[in-house]
Tab-separated table of C-alpha atoms (C1' of nucleotides) in Angstrom:
chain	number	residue	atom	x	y	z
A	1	UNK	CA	185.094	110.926	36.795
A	2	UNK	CA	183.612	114.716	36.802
A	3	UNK	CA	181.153	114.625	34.309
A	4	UNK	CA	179.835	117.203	31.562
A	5	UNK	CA	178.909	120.405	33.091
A	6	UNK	CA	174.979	119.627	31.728
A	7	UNK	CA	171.961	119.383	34.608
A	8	UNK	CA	172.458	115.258	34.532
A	9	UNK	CA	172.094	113.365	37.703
A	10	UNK	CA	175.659	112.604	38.080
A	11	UNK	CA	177.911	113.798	40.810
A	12	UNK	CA	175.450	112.691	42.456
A	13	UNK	CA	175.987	113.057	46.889
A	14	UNK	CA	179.340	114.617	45.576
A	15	UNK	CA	177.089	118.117	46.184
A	16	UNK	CA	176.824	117.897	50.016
A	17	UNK	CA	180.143	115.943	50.493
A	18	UNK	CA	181.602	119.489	51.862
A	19	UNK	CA	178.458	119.546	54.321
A	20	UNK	CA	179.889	123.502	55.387
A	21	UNK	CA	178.726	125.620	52.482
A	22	UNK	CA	175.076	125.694	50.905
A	23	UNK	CA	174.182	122.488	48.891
A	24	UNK	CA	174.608	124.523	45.713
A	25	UNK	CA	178.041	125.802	46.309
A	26	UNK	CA	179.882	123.965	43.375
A	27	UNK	CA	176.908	122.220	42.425
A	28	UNK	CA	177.520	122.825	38.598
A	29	UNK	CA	181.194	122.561	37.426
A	30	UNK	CA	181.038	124.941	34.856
A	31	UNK	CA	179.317	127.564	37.271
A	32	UNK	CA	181.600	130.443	37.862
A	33	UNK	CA	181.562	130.060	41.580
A	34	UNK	CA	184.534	127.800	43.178
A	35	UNK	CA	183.580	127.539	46.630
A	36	UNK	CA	182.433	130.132	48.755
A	37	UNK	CA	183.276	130.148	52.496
A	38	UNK	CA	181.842	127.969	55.057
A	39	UNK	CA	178.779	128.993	57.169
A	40	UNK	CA	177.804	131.280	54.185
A	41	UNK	CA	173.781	131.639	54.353
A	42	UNK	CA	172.596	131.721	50.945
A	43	UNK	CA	171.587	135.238	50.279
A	44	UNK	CA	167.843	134.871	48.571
A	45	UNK	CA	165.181	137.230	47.446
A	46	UNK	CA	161.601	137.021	47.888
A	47	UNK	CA	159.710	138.571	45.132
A	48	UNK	CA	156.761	137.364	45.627
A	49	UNK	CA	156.128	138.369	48.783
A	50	UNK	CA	152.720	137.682	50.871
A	51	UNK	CA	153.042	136.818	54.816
A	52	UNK	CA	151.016	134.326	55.663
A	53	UNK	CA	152.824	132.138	58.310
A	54	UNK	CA	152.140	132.007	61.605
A	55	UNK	CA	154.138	131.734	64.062
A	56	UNK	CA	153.469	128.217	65.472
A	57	UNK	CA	152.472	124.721	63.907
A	58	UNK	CA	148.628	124.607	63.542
A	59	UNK	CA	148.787	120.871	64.447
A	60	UNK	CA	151.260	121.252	67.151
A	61	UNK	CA	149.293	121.181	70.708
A	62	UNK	CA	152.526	122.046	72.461
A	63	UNK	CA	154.372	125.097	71.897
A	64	UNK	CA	157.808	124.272	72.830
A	65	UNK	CA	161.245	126.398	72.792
A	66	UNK	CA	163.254	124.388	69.803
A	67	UNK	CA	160.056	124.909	68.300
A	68	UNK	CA	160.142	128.553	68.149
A	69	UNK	CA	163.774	128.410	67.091
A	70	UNK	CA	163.021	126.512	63.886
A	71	UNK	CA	160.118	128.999	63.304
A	72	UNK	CA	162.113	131.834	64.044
A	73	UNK	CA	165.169	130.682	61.735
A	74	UNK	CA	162.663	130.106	59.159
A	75	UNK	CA	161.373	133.406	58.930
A	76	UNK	CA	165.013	134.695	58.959
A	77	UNK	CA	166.579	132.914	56.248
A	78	UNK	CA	165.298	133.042	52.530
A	79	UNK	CA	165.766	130.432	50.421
A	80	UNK	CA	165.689	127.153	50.213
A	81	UNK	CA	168.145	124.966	52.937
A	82	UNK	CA	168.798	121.645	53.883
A	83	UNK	CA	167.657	120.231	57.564
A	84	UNK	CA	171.635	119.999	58.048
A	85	UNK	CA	172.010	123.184	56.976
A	86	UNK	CA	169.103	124.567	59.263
A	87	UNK	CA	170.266	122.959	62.187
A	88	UNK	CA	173.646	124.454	61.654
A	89	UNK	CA	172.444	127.188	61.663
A	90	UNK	CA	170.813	126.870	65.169
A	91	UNK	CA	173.768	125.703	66.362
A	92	UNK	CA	175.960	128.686	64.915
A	93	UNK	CA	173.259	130.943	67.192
A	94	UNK	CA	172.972	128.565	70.125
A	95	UNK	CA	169.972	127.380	69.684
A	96	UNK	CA	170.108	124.367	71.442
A	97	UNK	CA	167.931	122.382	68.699
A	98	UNK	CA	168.892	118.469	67.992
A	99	UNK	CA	168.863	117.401	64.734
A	100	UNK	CA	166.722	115.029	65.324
A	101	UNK	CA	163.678	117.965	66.421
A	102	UNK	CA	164.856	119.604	63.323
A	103	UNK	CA	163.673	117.059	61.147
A	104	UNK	CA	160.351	116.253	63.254
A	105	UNK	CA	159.467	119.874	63.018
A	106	UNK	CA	160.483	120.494	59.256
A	107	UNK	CA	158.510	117.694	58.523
A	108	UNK	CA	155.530	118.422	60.770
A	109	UNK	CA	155.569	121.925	58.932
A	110	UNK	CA	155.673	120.228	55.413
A	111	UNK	CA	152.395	118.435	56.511
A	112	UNK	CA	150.451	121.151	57.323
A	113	UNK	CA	151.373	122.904	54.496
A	114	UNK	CA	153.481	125.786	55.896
A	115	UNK	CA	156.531	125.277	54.145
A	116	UNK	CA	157.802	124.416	50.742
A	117	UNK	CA	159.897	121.658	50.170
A	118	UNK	CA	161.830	120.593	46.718
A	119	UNK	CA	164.857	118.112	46.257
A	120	UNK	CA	168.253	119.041	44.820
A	121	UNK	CA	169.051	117.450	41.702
A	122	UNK	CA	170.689	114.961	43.643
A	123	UNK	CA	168.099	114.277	45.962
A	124	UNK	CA	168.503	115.782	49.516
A	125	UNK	CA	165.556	117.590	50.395
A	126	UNK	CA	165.156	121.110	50.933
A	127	UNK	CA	162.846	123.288	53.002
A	128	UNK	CA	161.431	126.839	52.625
A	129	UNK	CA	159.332	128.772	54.470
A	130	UNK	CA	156.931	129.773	51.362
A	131	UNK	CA	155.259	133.124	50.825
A	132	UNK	CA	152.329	132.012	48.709
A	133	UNK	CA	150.136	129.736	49.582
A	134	UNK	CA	148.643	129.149	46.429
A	135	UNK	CA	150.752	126.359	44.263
A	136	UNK	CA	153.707	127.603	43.179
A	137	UNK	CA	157.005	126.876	41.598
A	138	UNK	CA	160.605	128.204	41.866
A	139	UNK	CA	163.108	129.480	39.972
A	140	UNK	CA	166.341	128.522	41.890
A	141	UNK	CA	170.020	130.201	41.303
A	142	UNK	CA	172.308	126.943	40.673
A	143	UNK	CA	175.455	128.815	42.943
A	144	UNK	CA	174.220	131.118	45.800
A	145	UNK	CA	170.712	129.393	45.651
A	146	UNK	CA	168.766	133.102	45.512
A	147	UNK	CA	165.436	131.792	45.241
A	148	UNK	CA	162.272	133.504	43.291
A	149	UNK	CA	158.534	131.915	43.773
A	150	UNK	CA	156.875	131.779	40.254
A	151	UNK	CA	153.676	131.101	39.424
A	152	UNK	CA	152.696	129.401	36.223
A	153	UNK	CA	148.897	129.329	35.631
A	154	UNK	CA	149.949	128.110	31.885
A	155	UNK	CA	152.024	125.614	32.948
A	156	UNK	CA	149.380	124.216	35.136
A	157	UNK	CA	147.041	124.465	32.724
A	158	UNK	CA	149.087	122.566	29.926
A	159	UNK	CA	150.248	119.740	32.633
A	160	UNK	CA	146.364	119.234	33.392
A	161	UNK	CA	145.489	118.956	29.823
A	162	UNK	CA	148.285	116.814	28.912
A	163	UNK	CA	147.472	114.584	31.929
A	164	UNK	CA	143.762	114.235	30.768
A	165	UNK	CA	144.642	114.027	27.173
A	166	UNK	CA	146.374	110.993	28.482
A	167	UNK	CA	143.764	109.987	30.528
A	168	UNK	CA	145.294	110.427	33.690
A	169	UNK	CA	143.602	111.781	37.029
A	170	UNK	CA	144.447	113.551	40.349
A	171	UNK	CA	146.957	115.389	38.006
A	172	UNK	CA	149.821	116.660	40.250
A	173	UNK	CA	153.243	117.861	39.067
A	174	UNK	CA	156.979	119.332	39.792
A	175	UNK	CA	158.707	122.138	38.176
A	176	UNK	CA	161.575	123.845	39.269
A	177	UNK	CA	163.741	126.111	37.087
A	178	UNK	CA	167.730	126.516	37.759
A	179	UNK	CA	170.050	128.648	36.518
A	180	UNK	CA	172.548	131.326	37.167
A	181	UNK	CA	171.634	134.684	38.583
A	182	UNK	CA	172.363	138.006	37.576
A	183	UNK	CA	174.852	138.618	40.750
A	184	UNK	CA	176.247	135.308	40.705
A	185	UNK	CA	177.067	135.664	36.764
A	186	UNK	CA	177.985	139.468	37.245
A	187	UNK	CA	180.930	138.413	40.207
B	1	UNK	CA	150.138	110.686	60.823
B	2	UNK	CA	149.008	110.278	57.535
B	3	UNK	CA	148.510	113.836	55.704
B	4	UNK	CA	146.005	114.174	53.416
B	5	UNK	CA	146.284	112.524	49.831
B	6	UNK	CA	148.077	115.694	48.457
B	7	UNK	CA	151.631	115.536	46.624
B	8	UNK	CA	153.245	116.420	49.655
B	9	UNK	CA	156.691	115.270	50.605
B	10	UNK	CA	155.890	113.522	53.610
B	11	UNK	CA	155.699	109.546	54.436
B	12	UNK	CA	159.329	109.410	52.641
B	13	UNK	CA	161.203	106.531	52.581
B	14	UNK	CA	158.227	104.713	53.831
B	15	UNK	CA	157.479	104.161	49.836
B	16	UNK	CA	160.448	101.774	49.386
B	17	UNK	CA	160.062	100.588	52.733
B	18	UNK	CA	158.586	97.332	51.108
B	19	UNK	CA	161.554	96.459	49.193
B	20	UNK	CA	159.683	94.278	46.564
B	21	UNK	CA	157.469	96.054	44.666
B	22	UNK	CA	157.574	98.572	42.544
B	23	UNK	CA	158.163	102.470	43.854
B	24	UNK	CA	154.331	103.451	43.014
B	25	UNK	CA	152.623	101.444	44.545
B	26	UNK	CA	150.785	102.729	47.714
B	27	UNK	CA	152.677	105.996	47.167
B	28	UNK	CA	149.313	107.273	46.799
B	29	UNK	CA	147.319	107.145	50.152
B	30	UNK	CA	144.163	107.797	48.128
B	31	UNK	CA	144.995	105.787	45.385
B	32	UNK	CA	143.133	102.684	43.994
B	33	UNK	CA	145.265	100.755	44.219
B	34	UNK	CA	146.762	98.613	47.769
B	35	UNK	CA	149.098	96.550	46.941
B	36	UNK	CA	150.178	94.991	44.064
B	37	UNK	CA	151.957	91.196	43.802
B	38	UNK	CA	155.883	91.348	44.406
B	39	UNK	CA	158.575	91.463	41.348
B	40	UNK	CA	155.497	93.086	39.171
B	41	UNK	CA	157.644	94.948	36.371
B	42	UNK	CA	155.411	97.872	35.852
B	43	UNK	CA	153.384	97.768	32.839
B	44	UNK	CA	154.118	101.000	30.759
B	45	UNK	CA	152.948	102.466	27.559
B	46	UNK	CA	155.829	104.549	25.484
B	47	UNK	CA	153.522	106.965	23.146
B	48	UNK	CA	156.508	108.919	21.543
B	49	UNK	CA	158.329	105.911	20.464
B	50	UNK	CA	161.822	106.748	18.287
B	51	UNK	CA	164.587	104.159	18.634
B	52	UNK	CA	167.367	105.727	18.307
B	53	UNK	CA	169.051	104.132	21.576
B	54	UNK	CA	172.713	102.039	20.741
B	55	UNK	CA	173.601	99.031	21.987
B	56	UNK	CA	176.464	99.634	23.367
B	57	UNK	CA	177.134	102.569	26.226
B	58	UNK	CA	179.370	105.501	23.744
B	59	UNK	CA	181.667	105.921	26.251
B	60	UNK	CA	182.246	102.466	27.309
B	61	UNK	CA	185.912	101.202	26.376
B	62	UNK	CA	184.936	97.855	26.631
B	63	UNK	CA	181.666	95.433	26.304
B	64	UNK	CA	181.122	93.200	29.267
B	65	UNK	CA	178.443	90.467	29.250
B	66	UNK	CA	177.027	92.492	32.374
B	67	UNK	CA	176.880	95.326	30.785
B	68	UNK	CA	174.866	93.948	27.673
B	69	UNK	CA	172.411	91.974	30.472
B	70	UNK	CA	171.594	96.311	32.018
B	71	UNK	CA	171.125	97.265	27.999
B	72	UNK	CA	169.189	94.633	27.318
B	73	UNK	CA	166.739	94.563	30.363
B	74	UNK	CA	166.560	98.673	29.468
B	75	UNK	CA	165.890	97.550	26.369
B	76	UNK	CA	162.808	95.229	27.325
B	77	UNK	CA	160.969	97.334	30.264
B	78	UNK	CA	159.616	100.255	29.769
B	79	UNK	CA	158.915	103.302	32.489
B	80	UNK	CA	161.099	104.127	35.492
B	81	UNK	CA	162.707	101.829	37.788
B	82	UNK	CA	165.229	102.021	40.856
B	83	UNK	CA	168.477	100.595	40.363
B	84	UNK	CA	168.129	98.353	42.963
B	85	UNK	CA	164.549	97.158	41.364
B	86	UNK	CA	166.830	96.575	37.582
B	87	UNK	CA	169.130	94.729	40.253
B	88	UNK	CA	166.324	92.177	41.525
B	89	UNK	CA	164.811	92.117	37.635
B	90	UNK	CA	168.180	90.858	36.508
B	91	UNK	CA	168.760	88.423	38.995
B	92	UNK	CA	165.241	87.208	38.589
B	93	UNK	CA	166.497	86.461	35.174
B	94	UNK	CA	169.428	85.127	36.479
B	95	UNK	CA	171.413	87.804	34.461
B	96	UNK	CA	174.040	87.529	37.520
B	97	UNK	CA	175.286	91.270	37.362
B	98	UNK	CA	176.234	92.593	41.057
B	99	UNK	CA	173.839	95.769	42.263
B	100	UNK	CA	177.206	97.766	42.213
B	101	UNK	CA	177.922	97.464	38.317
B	102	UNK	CA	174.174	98.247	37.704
B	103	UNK	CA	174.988	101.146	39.750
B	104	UNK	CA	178.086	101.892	38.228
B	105	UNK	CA	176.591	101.359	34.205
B	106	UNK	CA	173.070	103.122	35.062
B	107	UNK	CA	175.633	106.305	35.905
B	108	UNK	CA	177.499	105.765	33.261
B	109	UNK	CA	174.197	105.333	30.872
B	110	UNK	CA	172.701	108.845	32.277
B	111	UNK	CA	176.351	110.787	31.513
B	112	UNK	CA	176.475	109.677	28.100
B	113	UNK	CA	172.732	110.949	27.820
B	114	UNK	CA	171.645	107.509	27.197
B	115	UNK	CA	168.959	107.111	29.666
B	116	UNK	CA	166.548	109.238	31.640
B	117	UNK	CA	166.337	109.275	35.444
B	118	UNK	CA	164.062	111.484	37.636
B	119	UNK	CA	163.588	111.080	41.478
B	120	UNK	CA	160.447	109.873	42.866
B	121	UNK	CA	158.676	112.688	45.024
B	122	UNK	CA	160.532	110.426	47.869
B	123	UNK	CA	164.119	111.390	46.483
B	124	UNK	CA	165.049	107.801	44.838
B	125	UNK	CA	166.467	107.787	41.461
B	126	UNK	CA	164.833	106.062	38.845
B	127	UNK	CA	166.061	105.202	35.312
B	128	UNK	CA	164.196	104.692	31.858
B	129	UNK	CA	165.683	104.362	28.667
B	130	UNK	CA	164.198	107.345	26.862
B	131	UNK	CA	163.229	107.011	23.333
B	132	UNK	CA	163.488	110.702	22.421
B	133	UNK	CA	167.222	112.479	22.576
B	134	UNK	CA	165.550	115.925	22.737
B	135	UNK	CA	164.615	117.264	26.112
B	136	UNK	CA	161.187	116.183	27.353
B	137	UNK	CA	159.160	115.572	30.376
B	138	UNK	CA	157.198	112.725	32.049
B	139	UNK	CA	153.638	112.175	32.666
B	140	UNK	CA	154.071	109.208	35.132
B	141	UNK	CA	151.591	107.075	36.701
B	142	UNK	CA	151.535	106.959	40.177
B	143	UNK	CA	150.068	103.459	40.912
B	144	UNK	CA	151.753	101.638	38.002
B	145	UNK	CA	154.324	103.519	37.235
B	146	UNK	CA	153.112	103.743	33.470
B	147	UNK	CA	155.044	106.801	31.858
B	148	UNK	CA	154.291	108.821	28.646
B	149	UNK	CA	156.946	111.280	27.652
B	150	UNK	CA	155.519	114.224	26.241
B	151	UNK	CA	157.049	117.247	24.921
B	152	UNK	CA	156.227	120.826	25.949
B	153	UNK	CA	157.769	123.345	24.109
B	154	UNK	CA	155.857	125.755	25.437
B	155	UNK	CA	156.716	125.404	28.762
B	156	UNK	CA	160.822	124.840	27.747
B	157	UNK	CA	159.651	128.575	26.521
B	158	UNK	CA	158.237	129.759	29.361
B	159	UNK	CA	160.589	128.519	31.479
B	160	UNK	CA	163.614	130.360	29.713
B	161	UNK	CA	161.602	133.727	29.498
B	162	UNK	CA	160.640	133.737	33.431
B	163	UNK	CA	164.577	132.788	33.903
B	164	UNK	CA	165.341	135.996	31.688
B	165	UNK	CA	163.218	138.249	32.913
B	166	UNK	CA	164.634	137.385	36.331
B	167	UNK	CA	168.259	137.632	34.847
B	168	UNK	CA	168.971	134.027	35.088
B	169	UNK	CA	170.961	132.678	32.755
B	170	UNK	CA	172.438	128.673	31.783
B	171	UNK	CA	168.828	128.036	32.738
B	172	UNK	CA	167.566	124.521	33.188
B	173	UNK	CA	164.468	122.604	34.775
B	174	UNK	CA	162.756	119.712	36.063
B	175	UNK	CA	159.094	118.699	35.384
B	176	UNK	CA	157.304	115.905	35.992
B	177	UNK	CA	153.615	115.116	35.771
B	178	UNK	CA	152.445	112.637	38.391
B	179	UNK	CA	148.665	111.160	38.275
B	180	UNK	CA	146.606	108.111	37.927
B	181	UNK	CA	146.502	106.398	34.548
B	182	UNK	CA	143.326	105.783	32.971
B	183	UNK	CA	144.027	102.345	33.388
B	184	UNK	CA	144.442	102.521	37.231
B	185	UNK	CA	141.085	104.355	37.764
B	186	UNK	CA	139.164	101.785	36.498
B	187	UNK	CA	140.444	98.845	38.093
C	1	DA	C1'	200.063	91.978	28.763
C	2	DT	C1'	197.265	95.495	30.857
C	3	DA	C1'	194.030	98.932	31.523
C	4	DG	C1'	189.380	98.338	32.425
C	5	DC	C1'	185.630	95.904	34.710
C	6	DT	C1'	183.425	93.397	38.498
C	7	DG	C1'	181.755	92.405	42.911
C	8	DC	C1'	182.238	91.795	47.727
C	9	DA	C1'	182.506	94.077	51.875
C	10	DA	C1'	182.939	98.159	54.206
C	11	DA	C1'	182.068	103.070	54.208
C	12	DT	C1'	179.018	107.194	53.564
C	13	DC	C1'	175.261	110.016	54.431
C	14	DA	C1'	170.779	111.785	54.924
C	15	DT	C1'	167.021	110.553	57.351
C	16	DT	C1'	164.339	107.692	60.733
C	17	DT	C1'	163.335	105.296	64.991
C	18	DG	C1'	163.675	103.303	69.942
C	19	DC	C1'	163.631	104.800	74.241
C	20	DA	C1'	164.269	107.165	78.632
C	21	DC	C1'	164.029	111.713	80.306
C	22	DG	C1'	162.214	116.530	80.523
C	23	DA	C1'	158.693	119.906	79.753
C	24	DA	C1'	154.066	121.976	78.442
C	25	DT	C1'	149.387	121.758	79.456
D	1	DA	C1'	149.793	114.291	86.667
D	2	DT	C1'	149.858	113.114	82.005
D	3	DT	C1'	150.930	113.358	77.522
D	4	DC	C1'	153.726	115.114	74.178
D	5	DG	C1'	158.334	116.637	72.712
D	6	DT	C1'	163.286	116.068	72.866
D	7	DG	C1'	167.716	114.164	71.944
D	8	DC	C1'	171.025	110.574	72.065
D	9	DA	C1'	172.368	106.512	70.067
D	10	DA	C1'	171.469	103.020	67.047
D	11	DA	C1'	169.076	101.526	62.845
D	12	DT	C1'	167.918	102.075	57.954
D	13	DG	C1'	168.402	102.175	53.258
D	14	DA	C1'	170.133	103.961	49.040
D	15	DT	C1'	174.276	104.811	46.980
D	16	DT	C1'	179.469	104.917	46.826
D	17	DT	C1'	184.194	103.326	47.335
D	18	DG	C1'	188.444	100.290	48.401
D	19	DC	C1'	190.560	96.683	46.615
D	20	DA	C1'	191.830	92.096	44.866
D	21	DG	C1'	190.753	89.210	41.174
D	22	DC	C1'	188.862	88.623	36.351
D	23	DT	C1'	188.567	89.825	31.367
D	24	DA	C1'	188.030	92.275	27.103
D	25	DT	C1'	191.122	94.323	24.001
DNA sequence: ATAGCTGCAAATCATTTGCACGAAT
DNA sequence: ATTCGTGCAAATGATTTGCAGCTAT
């Protein structure tokens, strides 16, 4: 049933079916990483740094504790995480956050634009809190999910001209890059 | 509630929330178009044509009629479509195959590298029988779901070097285009 | 014959929603 | 005081799986 070790769409919830580790833990079976223990934060790097988050939702009216626990986690952990994995993580510090709030918030910060959000390759969605607000893409490590913001002013520029060649308006696109990082292909 | 008209991933599954149409339509707040008639196979354009797609699935033992009905529709639309949307084609056709077995040859179809799926920016997968084996990317419609696959070495080389020069290695990537066809505007 | 298919029904799983209660303004 | 936010439980909806029966080879 397991599949070629290529980036298809197979395998598909297979990924998150151990819902401990990070979503990319094993994601790949030809990746050199097994399985890494449970409750393992994925260690990320920012390169591109630039703080520009505040600390509370713009559109929120009413600052409220679980709130400032999603903020605060978010400006903890790098990298790109699942609202399971987030709210976890609350729980593993005692946050006192329901899932539920976890997913209102994330998705109250995606709206105003405050943090990033991409899907695995098999579809669960992930959240960020992005350094750049400019548009951006990322180049995402496949097994500890180390994260680097790249921007692509080519790129954009060839999508938009491919789009108009085409005839196509309100030209918006997707790009994310995966592979293996140096540490993870060094261990 | 509604954000603004951006690519944003908010208002989820509320795309496929009307079960009968097809994903694109009113994905778009700010698109054109409202709402199109129900079982309305998108109308799609294939620029890079190239047949070079069997028959028969490779790594299929054995031929079933049901199997033959999934090729065959494949063979007839064009652009992306939900398995469960094949599912309601084929039965509209009176093909009788069970949503399962789509399921089951659709997965089947993407692991030989037979067909093409992608995720709509609300995380369902959609399939197209792809008319070029070599990697390429999608310039998809977001009204009508027409799709033009275009090629972009460039960016395959871009992509690889940023990887690199990061140390990433057994790099890969997604990239879609998303806009309104030419087609769509004018309506 | 017999290993694969198929399809129904039931199971998963991430995410969403209804609703009554608690908290921020 | 109100209105908004919270969280539980239940609902959703796409996709998967168990399993008994059917069918290409």
């Amino acid at each position: 049933m397991q599949g070629p070790g290529v980036i298809s769409s197979c395998n598909r919830k297979a990924w998150l079916r151990c819902c401990g580790g990070t979503p990319w833990a094993g994601s790949d079976p030809t990746a050199h990483n097994g399985g890494m223990p449970e409750q393992h934060p994925a260690i990320n790097t920012r390169e591109m740094v630039g703080s520009t988050v505040p600390q509370t939702i713009s559109k929120a009216t009413r600052n409220t504790r679980q709130r400032a626990e999603v903020l605060a986690l978010l400006g903890e952990v790098d990298g790109f995480h699942t609202a399971q994995q987030l709210h976890r993580m609350l729980c593993d510090r005692d946050a006192r956050v329901g899932l539920t709030t976890v997913y209102r918030t994330l998705q109250l910060l995606v709206e105003a634009g405050e943090i990033d959000s991409t899907r695995l390759p098999g579809g669960e969605q992930l959240f960020r809190q992005c350094s750049q607000s400019r548009h951006h893409h990322h180049l995402v490590c496949r097994s500890c999910g180390r994260t680097v913001e790249v921007a692509g002013p080519a790129v954009e520029r060839w999508a938009n001209q491919v789009a108009a060649e085409h005839g196509f308006t309100d030209v918006g696109h997707t790009l994310e890059i995966f592979g293996n990082c140096a540490a993870c292909a060094a261990s």
